[in-house]
Short mmCIF file of C-alpha atoms and ligand atoms in Angstrom, two decimals:
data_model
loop_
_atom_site.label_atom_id
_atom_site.label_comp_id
_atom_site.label_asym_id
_atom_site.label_seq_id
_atom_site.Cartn_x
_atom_site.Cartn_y
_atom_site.Cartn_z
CA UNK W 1 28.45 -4.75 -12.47
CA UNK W 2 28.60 -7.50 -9.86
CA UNK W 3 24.94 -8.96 -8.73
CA UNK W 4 23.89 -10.34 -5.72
CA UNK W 5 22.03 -13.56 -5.79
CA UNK W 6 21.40 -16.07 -3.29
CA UNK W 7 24.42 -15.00 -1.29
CA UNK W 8 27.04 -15.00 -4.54
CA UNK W 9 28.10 -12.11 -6.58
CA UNK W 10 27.83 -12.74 -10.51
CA UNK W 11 28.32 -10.31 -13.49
CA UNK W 12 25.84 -8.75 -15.13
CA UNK W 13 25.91 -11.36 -18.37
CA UNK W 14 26.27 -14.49 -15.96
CA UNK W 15 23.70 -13.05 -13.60
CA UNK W 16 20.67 -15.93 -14.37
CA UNK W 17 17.50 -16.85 -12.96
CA UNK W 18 15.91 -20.26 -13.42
CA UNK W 19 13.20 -20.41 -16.04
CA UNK W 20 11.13 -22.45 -13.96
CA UNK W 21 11.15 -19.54 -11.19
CA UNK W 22 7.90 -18.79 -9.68
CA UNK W 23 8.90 -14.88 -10.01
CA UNK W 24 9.15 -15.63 -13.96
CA UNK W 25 6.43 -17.66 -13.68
CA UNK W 26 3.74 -16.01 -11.93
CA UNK W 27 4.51 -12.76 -10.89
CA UNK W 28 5.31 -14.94 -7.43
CA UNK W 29 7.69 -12.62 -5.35
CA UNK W 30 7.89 -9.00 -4.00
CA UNK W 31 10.71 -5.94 -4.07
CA UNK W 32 11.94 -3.29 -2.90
CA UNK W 33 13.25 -0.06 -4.79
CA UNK W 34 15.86 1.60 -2.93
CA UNK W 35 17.97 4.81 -3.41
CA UNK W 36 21.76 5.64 -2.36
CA UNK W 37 22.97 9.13 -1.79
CA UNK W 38 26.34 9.85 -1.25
CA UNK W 39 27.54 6.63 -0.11
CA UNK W 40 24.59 6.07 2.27
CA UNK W 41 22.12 3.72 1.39
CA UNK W 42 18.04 6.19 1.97
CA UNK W 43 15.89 4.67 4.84
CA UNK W 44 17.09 0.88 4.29
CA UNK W 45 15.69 -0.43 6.95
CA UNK W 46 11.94 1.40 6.43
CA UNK W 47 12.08 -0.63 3.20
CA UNK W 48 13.81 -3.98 4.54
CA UNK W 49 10.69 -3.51 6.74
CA UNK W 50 8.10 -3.04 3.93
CA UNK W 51 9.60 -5.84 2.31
CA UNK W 52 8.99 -8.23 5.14
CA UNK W 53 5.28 -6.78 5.14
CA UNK W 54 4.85 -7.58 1.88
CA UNK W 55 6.52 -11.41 2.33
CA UNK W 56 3.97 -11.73 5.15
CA UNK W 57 0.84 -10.72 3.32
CA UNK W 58 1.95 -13.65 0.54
CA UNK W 59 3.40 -16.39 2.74
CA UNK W 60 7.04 -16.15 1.81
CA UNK W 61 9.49 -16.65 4.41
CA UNK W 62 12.31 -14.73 3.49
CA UNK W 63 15.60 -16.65 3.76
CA UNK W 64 18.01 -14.25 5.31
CA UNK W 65 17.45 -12.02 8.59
CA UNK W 66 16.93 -8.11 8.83
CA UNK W 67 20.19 -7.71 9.77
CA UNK W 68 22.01 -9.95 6.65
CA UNK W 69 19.47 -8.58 4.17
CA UNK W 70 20.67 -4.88 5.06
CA UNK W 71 24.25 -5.93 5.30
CA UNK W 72 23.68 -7.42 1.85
CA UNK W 73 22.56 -4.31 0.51
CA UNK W 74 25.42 -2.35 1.51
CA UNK W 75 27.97 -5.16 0.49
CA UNK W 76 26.40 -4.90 -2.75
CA UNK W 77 26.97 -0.79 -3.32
CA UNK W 78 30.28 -0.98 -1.88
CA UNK W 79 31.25 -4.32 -4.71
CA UNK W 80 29.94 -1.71 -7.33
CA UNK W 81 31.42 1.39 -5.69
CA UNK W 82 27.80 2.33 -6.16
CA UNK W 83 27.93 5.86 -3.91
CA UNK W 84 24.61 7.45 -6.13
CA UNK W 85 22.33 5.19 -7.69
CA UNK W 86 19.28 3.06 -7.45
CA UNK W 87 19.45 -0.69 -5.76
CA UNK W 88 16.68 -3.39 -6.12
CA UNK W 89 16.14 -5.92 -3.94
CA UNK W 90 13.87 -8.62 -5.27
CA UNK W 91 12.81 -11.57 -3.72
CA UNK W 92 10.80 -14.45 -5.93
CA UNK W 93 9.37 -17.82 -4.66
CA UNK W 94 12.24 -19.64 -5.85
CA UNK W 95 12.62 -22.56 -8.57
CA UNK W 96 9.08 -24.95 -8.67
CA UNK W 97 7.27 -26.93 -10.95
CA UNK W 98 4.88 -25.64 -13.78
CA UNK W 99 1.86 -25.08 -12.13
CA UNK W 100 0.89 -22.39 -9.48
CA UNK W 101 1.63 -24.07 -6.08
CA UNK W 102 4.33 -22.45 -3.86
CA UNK W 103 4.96 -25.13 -1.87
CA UNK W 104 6.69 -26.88 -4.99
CA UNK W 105 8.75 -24.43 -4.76
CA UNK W 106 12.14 -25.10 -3.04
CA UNK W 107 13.72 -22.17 -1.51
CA UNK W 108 13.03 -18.21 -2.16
CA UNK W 109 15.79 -16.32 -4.27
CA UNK W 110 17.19 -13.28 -3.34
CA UNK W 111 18.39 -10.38 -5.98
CA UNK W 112 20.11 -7.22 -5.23
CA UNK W 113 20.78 -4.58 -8.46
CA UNK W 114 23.13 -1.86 -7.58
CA UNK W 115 22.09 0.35 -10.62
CA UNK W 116 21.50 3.93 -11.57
CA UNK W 117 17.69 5.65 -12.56
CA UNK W 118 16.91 8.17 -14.38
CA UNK W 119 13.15 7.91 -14.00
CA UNK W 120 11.62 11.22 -15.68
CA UNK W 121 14.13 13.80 -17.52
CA UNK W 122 15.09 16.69 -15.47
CA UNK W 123 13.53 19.44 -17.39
CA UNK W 124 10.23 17.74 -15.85
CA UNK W 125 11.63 18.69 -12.79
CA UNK W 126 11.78 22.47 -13.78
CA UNK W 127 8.45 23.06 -15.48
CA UNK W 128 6.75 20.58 -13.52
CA UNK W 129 4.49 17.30 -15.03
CA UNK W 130 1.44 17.09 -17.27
CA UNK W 131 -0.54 14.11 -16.01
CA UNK W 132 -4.32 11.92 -16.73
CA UNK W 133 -6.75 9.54 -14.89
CA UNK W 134 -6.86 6.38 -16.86
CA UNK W 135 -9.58 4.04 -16.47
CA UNK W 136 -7.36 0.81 -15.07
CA UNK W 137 -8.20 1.07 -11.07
CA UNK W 138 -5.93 -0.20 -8.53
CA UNK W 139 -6.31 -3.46 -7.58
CA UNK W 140 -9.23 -3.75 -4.64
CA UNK W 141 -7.99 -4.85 -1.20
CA UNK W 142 -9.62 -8.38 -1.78
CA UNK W 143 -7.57 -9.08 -4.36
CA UNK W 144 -4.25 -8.56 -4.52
CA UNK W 145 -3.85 -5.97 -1.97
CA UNK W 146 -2.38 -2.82 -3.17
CA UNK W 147 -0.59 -2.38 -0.15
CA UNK W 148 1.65 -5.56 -1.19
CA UNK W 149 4.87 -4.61 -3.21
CA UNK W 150 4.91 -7.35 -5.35
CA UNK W 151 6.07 -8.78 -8.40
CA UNK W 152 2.83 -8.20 -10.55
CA UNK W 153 3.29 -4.60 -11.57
CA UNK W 154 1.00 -5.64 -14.62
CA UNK W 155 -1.90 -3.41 -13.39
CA UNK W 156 0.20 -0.75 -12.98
CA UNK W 157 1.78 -0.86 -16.60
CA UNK W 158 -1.59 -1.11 -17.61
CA UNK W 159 -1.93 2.01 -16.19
CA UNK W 160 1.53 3.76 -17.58
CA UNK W 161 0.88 2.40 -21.31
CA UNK W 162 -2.57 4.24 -20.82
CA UNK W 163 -0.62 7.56 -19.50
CA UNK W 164 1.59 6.91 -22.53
CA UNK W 165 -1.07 7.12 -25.16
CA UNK W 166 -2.45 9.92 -23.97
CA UNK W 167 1.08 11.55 -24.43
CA UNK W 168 2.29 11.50 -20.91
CA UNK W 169 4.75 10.18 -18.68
CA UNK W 170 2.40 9.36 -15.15
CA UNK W 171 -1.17 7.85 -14.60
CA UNK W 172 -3.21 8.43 -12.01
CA UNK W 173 -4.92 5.38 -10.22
CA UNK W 174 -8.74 5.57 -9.10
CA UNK W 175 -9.93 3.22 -6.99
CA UNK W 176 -13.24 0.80 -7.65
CA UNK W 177 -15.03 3.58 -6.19
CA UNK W 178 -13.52 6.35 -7.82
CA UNK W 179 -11.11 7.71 -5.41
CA UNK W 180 -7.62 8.80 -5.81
CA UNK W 181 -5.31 6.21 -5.26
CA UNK W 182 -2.02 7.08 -6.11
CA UNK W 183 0.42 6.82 -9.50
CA UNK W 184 2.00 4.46 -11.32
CA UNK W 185 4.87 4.33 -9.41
CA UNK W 186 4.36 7.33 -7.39
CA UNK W 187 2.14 8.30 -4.49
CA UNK W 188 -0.11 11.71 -5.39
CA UNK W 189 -0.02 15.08 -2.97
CA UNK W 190 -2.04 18.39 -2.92
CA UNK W 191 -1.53 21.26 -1.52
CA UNK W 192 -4.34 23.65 -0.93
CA UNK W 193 -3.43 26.72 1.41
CA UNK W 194 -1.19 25.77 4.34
CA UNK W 195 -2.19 21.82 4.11
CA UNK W 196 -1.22 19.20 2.52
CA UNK W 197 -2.85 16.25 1.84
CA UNK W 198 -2.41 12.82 0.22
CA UNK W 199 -5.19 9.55 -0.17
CA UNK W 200 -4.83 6.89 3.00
CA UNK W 201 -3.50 3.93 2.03
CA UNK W 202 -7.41 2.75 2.35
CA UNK W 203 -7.74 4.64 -0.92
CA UNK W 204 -5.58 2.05 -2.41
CA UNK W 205 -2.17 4.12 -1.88
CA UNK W 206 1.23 2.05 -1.28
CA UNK W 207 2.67 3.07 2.12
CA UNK W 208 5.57 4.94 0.92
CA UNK W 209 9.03 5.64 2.24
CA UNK W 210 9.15 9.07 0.05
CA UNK W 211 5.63 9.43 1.16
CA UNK W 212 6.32 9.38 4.92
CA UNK W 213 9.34 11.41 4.87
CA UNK W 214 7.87 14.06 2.56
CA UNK W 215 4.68 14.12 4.96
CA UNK W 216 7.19 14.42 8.12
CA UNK W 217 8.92 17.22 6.31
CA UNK W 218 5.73 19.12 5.81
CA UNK W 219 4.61 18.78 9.38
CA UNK W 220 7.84 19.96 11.11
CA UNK W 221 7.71 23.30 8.65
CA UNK W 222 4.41 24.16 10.19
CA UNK W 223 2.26 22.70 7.75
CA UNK W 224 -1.10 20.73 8.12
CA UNK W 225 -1.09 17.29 7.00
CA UNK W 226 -3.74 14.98 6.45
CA UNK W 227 -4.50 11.86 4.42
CA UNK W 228 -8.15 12.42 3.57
CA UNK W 229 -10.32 10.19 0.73
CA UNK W 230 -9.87 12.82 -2.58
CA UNK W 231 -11.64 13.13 -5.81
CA UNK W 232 -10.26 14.14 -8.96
CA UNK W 233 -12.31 17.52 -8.37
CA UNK W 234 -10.00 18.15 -5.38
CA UNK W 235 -7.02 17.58 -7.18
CA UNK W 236 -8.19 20.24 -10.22
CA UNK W 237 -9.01 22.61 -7.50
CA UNK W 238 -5.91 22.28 -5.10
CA UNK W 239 -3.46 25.37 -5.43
CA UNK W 240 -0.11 22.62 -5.78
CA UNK W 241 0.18 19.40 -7.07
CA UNK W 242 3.31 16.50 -6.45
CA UNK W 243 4.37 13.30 -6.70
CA UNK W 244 6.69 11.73 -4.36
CA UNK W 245 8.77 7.43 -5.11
CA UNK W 246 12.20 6.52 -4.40
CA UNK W 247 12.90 6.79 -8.17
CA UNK W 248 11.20 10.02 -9.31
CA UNK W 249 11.71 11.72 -5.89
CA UNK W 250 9.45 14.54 -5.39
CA UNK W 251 8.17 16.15 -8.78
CA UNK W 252 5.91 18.81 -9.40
CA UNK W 253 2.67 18.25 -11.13
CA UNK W 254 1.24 21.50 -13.21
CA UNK W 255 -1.32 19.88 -15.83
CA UNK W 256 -4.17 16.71 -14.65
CA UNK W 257 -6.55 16.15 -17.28
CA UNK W 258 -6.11 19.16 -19.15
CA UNK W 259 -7.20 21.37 -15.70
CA UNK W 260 -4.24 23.70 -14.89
CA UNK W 261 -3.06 23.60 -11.20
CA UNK W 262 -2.70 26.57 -8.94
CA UNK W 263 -0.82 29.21 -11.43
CA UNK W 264 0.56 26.72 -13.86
CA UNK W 265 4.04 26.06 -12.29
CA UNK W 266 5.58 24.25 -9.48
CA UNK W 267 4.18 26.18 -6.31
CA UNK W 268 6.34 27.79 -3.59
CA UNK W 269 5.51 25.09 -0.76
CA UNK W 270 6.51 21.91 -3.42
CA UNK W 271 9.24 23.70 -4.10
CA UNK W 272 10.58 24.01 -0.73
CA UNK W 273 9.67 20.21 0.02
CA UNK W 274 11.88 19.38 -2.60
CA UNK W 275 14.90 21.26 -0.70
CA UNK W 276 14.25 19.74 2.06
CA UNK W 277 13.94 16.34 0.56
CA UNK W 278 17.01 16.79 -1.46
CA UNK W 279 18.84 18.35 2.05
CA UNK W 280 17.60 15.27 3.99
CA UNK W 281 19.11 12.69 1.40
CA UNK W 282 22.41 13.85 1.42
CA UNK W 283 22.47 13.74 5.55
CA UNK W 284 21.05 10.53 6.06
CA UNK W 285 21.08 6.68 6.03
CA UNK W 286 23.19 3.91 6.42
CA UNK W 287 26.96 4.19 6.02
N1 LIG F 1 3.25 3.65 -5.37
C1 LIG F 1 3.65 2.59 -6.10
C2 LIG F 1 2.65 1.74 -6.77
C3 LIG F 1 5.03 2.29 -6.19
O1 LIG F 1 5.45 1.25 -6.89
C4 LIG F 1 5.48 4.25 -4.81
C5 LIG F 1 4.12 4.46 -4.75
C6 LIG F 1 6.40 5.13 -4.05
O2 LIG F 1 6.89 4.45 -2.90
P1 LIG F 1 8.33 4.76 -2.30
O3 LIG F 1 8.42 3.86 -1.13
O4 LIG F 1 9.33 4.46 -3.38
O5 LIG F 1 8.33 6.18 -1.92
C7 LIG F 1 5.96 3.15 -5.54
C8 LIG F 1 7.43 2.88 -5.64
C9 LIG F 1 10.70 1.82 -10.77
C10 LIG F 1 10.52 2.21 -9.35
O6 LIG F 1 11.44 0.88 -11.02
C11 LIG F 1 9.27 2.12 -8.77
C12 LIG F 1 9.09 2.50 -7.43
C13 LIG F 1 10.17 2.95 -6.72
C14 LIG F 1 11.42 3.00 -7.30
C15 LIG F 1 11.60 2.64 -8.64
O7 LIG F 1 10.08 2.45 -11.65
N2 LIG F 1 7.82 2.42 -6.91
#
């Protein structure tokens, strides 16, 4: 496996970040997760986009352009012959001195993994997920903003170990006040007759990629989308349940906090999302 860093490819055992990087450090950077389907790379330049958002909202100037960070992308698949697989692009505040300020810090570092995920096991996929409410909220928008993709995920593992205990694979996030957020790693849908709704990213949601194209799928097959504030009672009472992320695609949820969904399996308008999803990856993106 070759890795990108910095603008050089290394191998996987001579791929090596400074110890004294702020990422390492601090949790001082933000990333992208990014999917490739048949030798096209899914909406690069949506999350080449969401990556510069993030920068923004931290004060990190990212050292390479729109243009060279999506050509380095694709350089990297093609080096690893990478035509299906999973490709992370992180970018950290670089090599400083022990203690928190980023202007010690010399010059960002940029990482691109050309890998392969396998985030939840495909029989999951079939029968649909079992899922809980844990009690660790998403962070408020004071804080660290949720909308920020960045390189402290620990509230969010926080949040998986939880779902993990309780003998599942997915959390979901409330917010201070006790609205649906989103997942882990995963932002939440319901559908309830013809509409489909998922939390605004007020609610503490990450803008997704899979979350946009899944709510532009709905719309142009007729459906009603909104992005209302939910409570966990609309979620036990919706007739379908999903969960859409570049890694776990779109996956059907059947079980939240013991309250069955809708008839128990993965409902007739998820299931046709997913075709279209899965129709829509294999046309699309860059070369
Ligand atoms: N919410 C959170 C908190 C996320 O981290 C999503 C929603 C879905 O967003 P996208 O843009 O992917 O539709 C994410 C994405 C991993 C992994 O390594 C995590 C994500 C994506 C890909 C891989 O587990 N998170």
């Amino acid at each position: 496996m070759k890795i990108f860093i910095d603008g050089k490819y290394f191998d996987e055992k001579t791929a090596k970040i400074s110890v004294f990087d702020h990422g390492l450090l601090y949790g001082d950077g933000v990333f992208e997760g990014i999917r490739a389907y048949n030798g096209r790379v899914f909406k690069l330049r949506e999350h080449i986009d969401r990556l510069f958002c993030s920068a923004k909202a931290i004060l990190l100037t990212l050292p390479m352009s729109r243009e060279a960070l999506i050509k380095a992308v694709i350089d990297t698949c093609a080096k690893n012959k990478l035509r299906d697989g999973y490709i992370r692009l992180v970018v950290t505040r670089g090599v400083g001195t022990l203690g928190l300020n980023p202007n010690k810090c010399k010059a960002p570092a940029v990482i691109i993994i050309a890998d392969k995920i396998q985030v939840y096991p495909p029989s999951m996929y079939q029968r649909g997920m079992d899922i809980v409410t844990v009690a660790t909220t998403r962070n408020l928008h004071s804080a660290i903003n949720p909308a920020i993709k960045s390189l402290n995920y620990l509230n969010n593992i926080l949040a998986k170990i939880e779902a993990n205990n309780a003998g599942v694979e997915e959390a979901i996030m409330l917010n201070a006040e006790g609205f649906v957020a989103e997942c882990t790693a995963d932002n939440i849908f319901i559908v309830k007759g013809n509409q489909v709704m998922t939390p605004p990213l007020s609610a503490g949601a990450l803008y997704g990629i899979t979350r946009g194209v899944v709510m532009e799928l709905a719309r142009e097959n007729g459906l009603q989308v909104s992005e209302p504030t939910l409570t966990r009672y609309d979620l036990f009472n919706a007739d379908e349940c999903f969960l859409t992320g570049t890694g776990a695609e779109l996956i059907p949820v059947v079980k939240i906090d013991g309250r069955t969904i809708g008839t128990g399996k993965p409902g007739a308008v998820t299931k046709d999302l997913v075709n279209r999803y899965h129709a829509l990856t294999k046309q699309s993106g860059e070369p």
